[in-house]
Amino acid sequence: MPTVPILMPQLGESIAEATIIRIDIAPGGSVVADQEVIEVETQKATMGVTTLCSGTVKEITATEGETYAVGTTLGLLEVSEDEVEKTGVETLESAAEKRAAAATAPEREEKNLHFSIDDETYEEQQPVVEPSVRGLPVPAGVKGAHYISPRMRARMDELGLREADISAVVGTGAGGRVTVEDLEKFLGYIETWPSSGASPMRLAVADAMRRSWTRPLATVGRPVRLDRVLDHRRKQDPKPGLTLYVLRAFALALAEDPASAGFLIGERIVHPKAFDIGVAVQVEDGVVVPVLRNVDTMTLSQLTNEYAEMVDRARRRRLTEEDTKGGIATVTNFGTFGLTSGTPIPLPNETLILGLAAGVTRPTWSKEVEAFVPITEADLVVTFDHRVVDGGGAGMLLARINELLQQPENL
């Protein structure tokens, strides 16, 4: 009977691999078209792998807990000729015939000139075909402080290492260069240390942070009084979180000055066409950032309902790629952990991230009553791409957000 593969699907334009969480089929079992048979985990969500057609499970080649690249065969189905004709699916047999036909076609030899800095010689060689999927979905490409030879880079590629991963390695080569021998010595040194596997989400966060730091980032902050916001919140049902007040004020301030949220492409600053802002949500093994759309046009009540639903889906790992793409900035409330200061880092595709610290009640002298009165303040900080925004511009943005927060009834 014809055989049809169960493939790891393309789960999103930036997702190159996924980890098998659960396999719901076994050899000999029957399936129908579009049946969810395997559950997989990507960086930010769990998704289902479905069958292309009806058939009988011939073999399961995937293993729970293992990670597979997009396009990998996870299992095989035996299907009827009628099913193949009806659905038009490609079988392994037809794919093999195409490959065999292609192999008999005339092949064009191509060569390129390779230069080795280590050997200082030229040599001709066949072009190397690099795999389309390797490690993280988007390589970091960060330039380190030391020179890395082609031989060293090749060894790093074999091990799946990035330049940031070897920052602790002391170089003994010329000019402090890290050699392959230095790397092997370091790996041997840490070989017996306890370790644990990083989850797909942790790897995705690490990759995003590496790429973010390829830009000149700076942070400024100021205290913001929260008393009026807290008074307003007590009268609401349901009660918006402090994050949503800040989010709404942030969106309104950016709508007044869109240039602050632009990003630099060559010699142009591209401005946002919509004020879609992400909110950082802490989950078990990392942070996800669902995006709320058109925040400048929404009421606090609308934001409260949508935010609650989005956070629930985020913590259950049910966000889709569409839920997390297209944000122009992010808001993070690290004050929920009792932190009174912080330096948040924007995502690689964003220029700004706004952070809210924990509120602190302190006595402040009041000229009106000529006495000390308690007020509640929190530090509000913004980290920005200094190529696009200067410290003065960031300070004026924070000042405008503060003004808006002092009139919460207008948010």
mmCIF file with all atom_site columns, N, CA and C in Angstrom, residues 1-47:
data_model
loop_
_atom_site.group_PDB
_atom_site.id
_atom_site.type_symbol
_atom_site.label_atom_id
_atom_site.label_alt_id
_atom_site.label_comp_id
_atom_site.label_asym_id
_atom_site.label_entity_id
_atom_site.label_seq_id
_atom_site.pdbx_PDB_ins_code
_atom_site.Cartn_x
_atom_site.Cartn_y
_atom_site.Cartn_z
_atom_site.occupancy
_atom_site.B_iso_or_equiv
_atom_site.pdbx_formal_charge
_atom_site.auth_seq_id
_atom_site.auth_comp_id
_atom_site.auth_asym_id
_atom_site.auth_atom_id
_atom_site.pdbx_PDB_model_num
ATOM 1   N N  . MET A 1 1  ? 0.840  -1.197 0.000  1.00 0.00 ? 1  MET A N  1
ATOM 2   C CA . MET A 1 1  ? 0.000  0.000  0.000  1.00 0.00 ? 1  MET A CA 1
ATOM 3   C C  . MET A 1 1  ? 0.873  1.243  0.000  1.00 0.00 ? 1  MET A C  1
ATOM 4   N N  . PRO A 1 2  ? 0.409  2.351  -0.580 1.00 0.00 ? 2  PRO A N  1
ATOM 5   C CA . PRO A 1 2  ? 1.181  3.599  -0.549 1.00 0.00 ? 2  PRO A CA 1
ATOM 6   C C  . PRO A 1 2  ? 1.417  4.074  0.888  1.00 0.00 ? 2  PRO A C  1
ATOM 7   N N  . THR A 1 3  ? 2.533  4.751  1.084  1.00 0.00 ? 3  THR A N  1
ATOM 8   C CA . THR A 1 3  ? 2.902  5.239  2.410  1.00 0.00 ? 3  THR A CA 1
ATOM 9   C C  . THR A 1 3  ? 2.967  6.758  2.395  1.00 0.00 ? 3  THR A C  1
ATOM 10  N N  . VAL A 1 4  ? 2.336  7.386  3.390  1.00 0.00 ? 4  VAL A N  1
ATOM 11  C CA . VAL A 1 4  ? 2.316  8.843  3.512  1.00 0.00 ? 4  VAL A CA 1
ATOM 12  C C  . VAL A 1 4  ? 2.963  9.231  4.847  1.00 0.00 ? 4  VAL A C  1
ATOM 13  N N  . PRO A 1 5  ? 3.913  10.161 4.840  1.00 0.00 ? 5  PRO A N  1
ATOM 14  C CA . PRO A 1 5  ? 4.563  10.543 6.101  1.00 0.00 ? 5  PRO A CA 1
ATOM 15  C C  . PRO A 1 5  ? 3.700  11.491 6.942  1.00 0.00 ? 5  PRO A C  1
ATOM 16  N N  . ILE A 1 6  ? 3.878  11.399 8.256  1.00 0.00 ? 6  ILE A N  1
ATOM 17  C CA . ILE A 1 6  ? 3.360  12.420 9.179  1.00 0.00 ? 6  ILE A CA 1
ATOM 18  C C  . ILE A 1 6  ? 4.532  13.349 9.466  1.00 0.00 ? 6  ILE A C  1
ATOM 19  N N  . LEU A 1 7  ? 4.449  14.593 8.998  1.00 0.00 ? 7  LEU A N  1
ATOM 20  C CA . LEU A 1 7  ? 5.584  15.506 9.063  1.00 0.00 ? 7  LEU A CA 1
ATOM 21  C C  . LEU A 1 7  ? 5.415  16.549 10.166 1.00 0.00 ? 7  LEU A C  1
ATOM 22  N N  . MET A 1 8  ? 6.562  16.985 10.723 1.00 0.00 ? 8  MET A N  1
ATOM 23  C CA . MET A 1 8  ? 6.543  18.152 11.600 1.00 0.00 ? 8  MET A CA 1
ATOM 24  C C  . MET A 1 8  ? 6.193  19.355 10.733 1.00 0.00 ? 8  MET A C  1
ATOM 25  N N  . PRO A 1 9  ? 5.039  19.980 10.967 1.00 0.00 ? 9  PRO A N  1
ATOM 26  C CA . PRO A 1 9  ? 4.611  21.056 10.078 1.00 0.00 ? 9  PRO A CA 1
ATOM 27  C C  . PRO A 1 9  ? 5.348  22.360 10.337 1.00 0.00 ? 9  PRO A C  1
ATOM 28  N N  . GLN A 1 10 ? 5.199  23.301 9.420  1.00 0.00 ? 10 GLN A N  1
ATOM 29  C CA . GLN A 1 10 ? 5.699  24.660 9.636  1.00 0.00 ? 10 GLN A CA 1
ATOM 30  C C  . GLN A 1 10 ? 4.736  25.346 10.595 1.00 0.00 ? 10 GLN A C  1
ATOM 31  N N  . LEU A 1 11 ? 5.158  25.525 11.849 1.00 0.00 ? 11 LEU A N  1
ATOM 32  C CA . LEU A 1 11 ? 4.277  26.007 12.914 1.00 0.00 ? 11 LEU A CA 1
ATOM 33  C C  . LEU A 1 11 ? 4.282  27.515 13.046 1.00 0.00 ? 11 LEU A C  1
ATOM 34  N N  . GLY A 1 12 ? 5.040  28.184 12.225 1.00 0.00 ? 12 GLY A N  1
ATOM 35  C CA . GLY A 1 12 ? 5.136  29.647 12.255 1.00 0.00 ? 12 GLY A CA 1
ATOM 36  C C  . GLY A 1 12 ? 6.352  30.054 11.468 1.00 0.00 ? 12 GLY A C  1
ATOM 37  N N  . GLU A 1 13 ? 6.351  31.274 10.958 1.00 0.00 ? 13 GLU A N  1
ATOM 38  C CA . GLU A 1 13 ? 7.421  31.691 10.063 1.00 0.00 ? 13 GLU A CA 1
ATOM 39  C C  . GLU A 1 13 ? 8.777  31.775 10.749 1.00 0.00 ? 13 GLU A C  1
ATOM 40  N N  . SER A 1 14 ? 8.808  31.919 12.073 1.00 0.00 ? 14 SER A N  1
ATOM 41  C CA . SER A 1 14 ? 10.089 32.023 12.779 1.00 0.00 ? 14 SER A CA 1
ATOM 42  C C  . SER A 1 14 ? 10.394 30.777 13.606 1.00 0.00 ? 14 SER A C  1
ATOM 43  N N  . ILE A 1 15 ? 9.617  29.714 13.446 1.00 0.00 ? 15 ILE A N  1
ATOM 44  C CA . ILE A 1 15 ? 9.783  28.510 14.252 1.00 0.00 ? 15 ILE A CA 1
ATOM 45  C C  . ILE A 1 15 ? 10.444 27.433 13.409 1.00 0.00 ? 15 ILE A C  1
ATOM 46  N N  . ALA A 1 16 ? 11.600 26.948 13.853 1.00 0.00 ? 16 ALA A N  1
ATOM 47  C CA . ALA A 1 16 ? 12.359 25.973 13.077 1.00 0.00 ? 16 ALA A CA 1
ATOM 48  C C  . ALA A 1 16 ? 12.268 24.565 13.635 1.00 0.00 ? 16 ALA A C  1
ATOM 49  N N  . GLU A 1 17 ? 11.822 24.403 14.871 1.00 0.00 ? 17 GLU A N  1
ATOM 50  C CA . GLU A 1 17 ? 11.773 23.083 15.481 1.00 0.00 ? 17 GLU A CA 1
ATOM 51  C C  . GLU A 1 17 ? 10.764 23.071 16.611 1.00 0.00 ? 17 GLU A C  1
ATOM 52  N N  . ALA A 1 18 ? 10.406 21.871 17.050 1.00 0.00 ? 18 ALA A N  1
ATOM 53  C CA . ALA A 1 18 ? 9.455  21.725 18.150 1.00 0.00 ? 18 ALA A CA 1
ATOM 54  C C  . ALA A 1 18 ? 9.759  20.422 18.877 1.00 0.00 ? 18 ALA A C  1
ATOM 55  N N  . THR A 1 19 ? 9.333  20.351 20.132 1.00 0.00 ? 19 THR A N  1
ATOM 56  C CA . THR A 1 19 ? 9.568  19.180 20.973 1.00 0.00 ? 19 THR A CA 1
ATOM 57  C C  . THR A 1 19 ? 8.281  18.369 21.112 1.00 0.00 ? 19 THR A C  1
ATOM 58  N N  . ILE A 1 20 ? 8.407  17.066 20.991 1.00 0.00 ? 20 ILE A N  1
ATOM 59  C CA . ILE A 1 20 ? 7.249  16.178 21.125 1.00 0.00 ? 20 ILE A CA 1
ATOM 60  C C  . ILE A 1 20 ? 6.839  16.091 22.595 1.00 0.00 ? 20 ILE A C  1
ATOM 61  N N  . ILE A 1 21 ? 5.583  16.426 22.870 1.00 0.00 ? 21 ILE A N  1
ATOM 62  C CA . ILE A 1 21 ? 5.056  16.326 24.238 1.00 0.00 ? 21 ILE A CA 1
ATOM 63  C C  . ILE A 1 21 ? 4.272  15.013 24.426 1.00 0.00 ? 21 ILE A C  1
ATOM 64  N N  . ARG A 1 22 ? 3.420  14.710 23.447 1.00 0.00 ? 22 ARG A N  1
ATOM 65  C CA . ARG A 1 22 ? 2.568  13.527 23.591 1.00 0.00 ? 22 ARG A CA 1
ATOM 66  C C  . ARG A 1 22 ? 2.266  12.939 22.210 1.00 0.00 ? 22 ARG A C  1
ATOM 67  N N  . ILE A 1 23 ? 2.273  11.608 22.131 1.00 0.00 ? 23 ILE A N  1
ATOM 68  C CA . ILE A 1 23 ? 1.916  10.893 20.907 1.00 0.00 ? 23 ILE A CA 1
ATOM 69  C C  . ILE A 1 23 ? 0.627  10.122 21.179 1.00 0.00 ? 23 ILE A C  1
ATOM 70  N N  . ASP A 1 24 ? -0.410 10.416 20.416 1.00 0.00 ? 24 ASP A N  1
ATOM 71  C CA . ASP A 1 24 ? -1.740 9.862  20.683 1.00 0.00 ? 24 ASP A CA 1
ATOM 72  C C  . ASP A 1 24 ? -2.110 8.701  19.772 1.00 0.00 ? 24 ASP A C  1
ATOM 73  N N  . ILE A 1 25 ? -1.173 8.208  18.996 1.00 0.00 ? 25 ILE A N  1
ATOM 74  C CA . ILE A 1 25 ? -1.460 7.094  18.095 1.00 0.00 ? 25 ILE A CA 1
ATOM 75  C C  . ILE A 1 25 ? -0.438 5.992  18.294 1.00 0.00 ? 25 ILE A C  1
ATOM 76  N N  . ALA A 1 26 ? -0.743 4.801  17.797 1.00 0.00 ? 26 ALA A N  1
ATOM 77  C CA . ALA A 1 26 ? 0.156  3.664  17.900 1.00 0.00 ? 26 ALA A CA 1
ATOM 78  C C  . ALA A 1 26 ? 0.070  2.872  16.606 1.00 0.00 ? 26 ALA A C  1
ATOM 79  N N  . PRO A 1 27 ? 1.114  2.124  16.248 1.00 0.00 ? 27 PRO A N  1
ATOM 80  C CA . PRO A 1 27 ? 1.081  1.311  15.034 1.00 0.00 ? 27 PRO A CA 1
ATOM 81  C C  . PRO A 1 27 ? -0.154 0.396  15.006 1.00 0.00 ? 27 PRO A C  1
ATOM 82  N N  . GLY A 1 28 ? -0.791 0.338  13.850 1.00 0.00 ? 28 GLY A N  1
ATOM 83  C CA . GLY A 1 28 ? -1.993 -0.469 13.696 1.00 0.00 ? 28 GLY A CA 1
ATOM 84  C C  . GLY A 1 28 ? -3.276 0.305  13.879 1.00 0.00 ? 28 GLY A C  1
ATOM 85  N N  . GLY A 1 29 ? -3.202 1.495  14.457 1.00 0.00 ? 29 GLY A N  1
ATOM 86  C CA . GLY A 1 29 ? -4.399 2.300  14.687 1.00 0.00 ? 29 GLY A CA 1
ATOM 87  C C  . GLY A 1 29 ? -4.851 3.017  13.424 1.00 0.00 ? 29 GLY A C  1
ATOM 88  N N  . SER A 1 30 ? -6.143 3.313  13.362 1.00 0.00 ? 30 SER A N  1
ATOM 89  C CA . SER A 1 30 ? -6.708 4.012  12.213 1.00 0.00 ? 30 SER A CA 1
ATOM 90  C C  . SER A 1 30 ? -6.849 5.496  12.516 1.00 0.00 ? 30 SER A C  1
ATOM 91  N N  . VAL A 1 31 ? -6.640 6.331  11.511 1.00 0.00 ? 31 VAL A N  1
ATOM 92  C CA . VAL A 1 31 ? -6.798 7.774  11.654 1.00 0.00 ? 31 VAL A CA 1
ATOM 93  C C  . VAL A 1 31 ? -7.615 8.295  10.482 1.00 0.00 ? 31 VAL A C  1
ATOM 94  N N  . VAL A 1 32 ? -8.184 9.483  10.667 1.00 0.00 ? 32 VAL A N  1
ATOM 95  C CA . VAL A 1 32 ? -8.910 10.149 9.600  1.00 0.00 ? 32 VAL A CA 1
ATOM 96  C C  . VAL A 1 32 ? -8.167 11.420 9.231  1.00 0.00 ? 32 VAL A C  1
ATOM 97  N N  . ALA A 1 33 ? -8.546 12.028 8.130  1.00 0.00 ? 33 ALA A N  1
ATOM 98  C CA . ALA A 1 33 ? -7.893 13.257 7.688  1.00 0.00 ? 33 ALA A CA 1
ATOM 99  C C  . ALA A 1 33 ? -8.072 14.360 8.715  1.00 0.00 ? 33 ALA A C  1
ATOM 100 N N  . ASP A 1 34 ? -7.009 15.163 8.918  1.00 0.00 ? 34 ASP A N  1
ATOM 101 C CA . ASP A 1 34 ? -7.005 16.308 9.839  1.00 0.00 ? 34 ASP A CA 1
ATOM 102 C C  . ASP A 1 34 ? -7.168 15.899 11.301 1.00 0.00 ? 34 ASP A C  1
ATOM 103 N N  . GLN A 1 35 ? -6.844 14.677 11.635 1.00 0.00 ? 35 GLN A N  1
ATOM 104 C CA . GLN A 1 35 ? -6.909 14.232 13.033 1.00 0.00 ? 35 GLN A CA 1
ATOM 105 C C  . GLN A 1 35 ? -5.636 14.648 13.759 1.00 0.00 ? 35 GLN A C  1
ATOM 106 N N  . GLU A 1 36 ? -5.772 15.262 14.939 1.00 0.00 ? 36 GLU A N  1
ATOM 107 C CA . GLU A 1 36 ? -4.611 15.643 15.739 1.00 0.00 ? 36 GLU A CA 1
ATOM 108 C C  . GLU A 1 36 ? -4.053 14.399 16.406 1.00 0.00 ? 36 GLU A C  1
ATOM 109 N N  . VAL A 1 37 ? -2.824 14.039 16.041 1.00 0.00 ? 37 VAL A N  1
ATOM 110 C CA . VAL A 1 37 ? -2.258 12.779 16.504 1.00 0.00 ? 37 VAL A CA 1
ATOM 111 C C  . VAL A 1 37 ? -1.031 12.953 17.389 1.00 0.00 ? 37 VAL A C  1
ATOM 112 N N  . ILE A 1 38 ? -0.398 14.115 17.333 1.00 0.00 ? 38 ILE A N  1
ATOM 113 C CA . ILE A 1 38 ? 0.808  14.374 18.127 1.00 0.00 ? 38 ILE A CA 1
ATOM 114 C C  . ILE A 1 38 ? 0.737  15.794 18.657 1.00 0.00 ? 38 ILE A C  1
ATOM 115 N N  . GLU A 1 39 ? 1.104  16.001 19.932 1.00 0.00 ? 39 GLU A N  1
ATOM 116 C CA . GLU A 1 39 ? 1.169  17.340 20.502 1.00 0.00 ? 39 GLU A CA 1
ATOM 117 C C  . GLU A 1 39 ? 2.622  17.741 20.639 1.00 0.00 ? 39 GLU A C  1
ATOM 118 N N  . VAL A 1 40 ? 2.945  18.966 20.167 1.00 0.00 ? 40 VAL A N  1
ATOM 119 C CA . VAL A 1 40 ? 4.317  19.440 20.212 1.00 0.00 ? 40 VAL A CA 1
ATOM 120 C C  . VAL A 1 40 ? 4.379  20.786 20.925 1.00 0.00 ? 40 VAL A C  1
ATOM 121 N N  . GLU A 1 41 ? 5.572  21.120 21.409 1.00 0.00 ? 41 GLU A N  1
ATOM 122 C CA . GLU A 1 41 ? 5.806  22.376 22.113 1.00 0.00 ? 41 GLU A CA 1
ATOM 123 C C  . GLU A 1 41 ? 6.816  23.198 21.334 1.00 0.00 ? 41 GLU A C  1
ATOM 124 N N  . THR A 1 42 ? 6.450  24.451 21.032 1.00 0.00 ? 42 THR A N  1
ATOM 125 C CA . THR A 1 42 ? 7.387  25.388 20.420 1.00 0.00 ? 42 THR A CA 1
ATOM 126 C C  . THR A 1 42 ? 7.888  26.325 21.510 1.00 0.00 ? 42 THR A C  1
ATOM 127 N N  . GLN A 1 43 ? 8.501  27.449 21.102 1.00 0.00 ? 43 GLN A N  1
ATOM 128 C CA . GLN A 1 43 ? 9.040  28.368 22.097 1.00 0.00 ? 43 GLN A CA 1
ATOM 129 C C  . GLN A 1 43 ? 7.953  28.968 22.973 1.00 0.00 ? 43 GLN A C  1
ATOM 130 N N  . LYS A 1 44 ? 6.743  29.161 22.435 1.00 0.00 ? 44 LYS A N  1
ATOM 131 C CA . LYS A 1 44 ? 5.739  29.928 23.158 1.00 0.00 ? 44 LYS A CA 1
ATOM 132 C C  . LYS A 1 44 ? 4.396  29.243 23.293 1.00 0.00 ? 44 LYS A C  1
ATOM 133 N N  . ALA A 1 45 ? 4.197  28.070 22.717 1.00 0.00 ? 45 ALA A N  1
ATOM 134 C CA . ALA A 1 45 ? 2.873  27.472 22.738 1.00 0.00 ? 45 ALA A CA 1
ATOM 135 C C  . ALA A 1 45 ? 2.971  25.976 22.488 1.00 0.00 ? 45 ALA A C  1
ATOM 136 N N  . THR A 1 46 ? 1.886  25.286 22.790 1.00 0.00 ? 46 THR A N  1
ATOM 137 C CA . THR A 1 46 ? 1.745  23.891 22.405 1.00 0.00 ? 46 THR A CA 1
ATOM 138 C C  . THR A 1 46 ? 0.777  23.824 21.240 1.00 0.00 ? 46 THR A C  1
ATOM 139 N N  . MET A 1 47 ? 1.072  22.962 20.283 1.00 0.00 ? 47 MET A N  1
ATOM 140 C CA . MET A 1 47 ? 0.259  22.848 19.086 1.00 0.00 ? 47 MET A CA 1
ATOM 141 C C  . MET A 1 47 ? 0.104  21.381 18.717 1.00 0.00 ? 47 MET A C  1
#
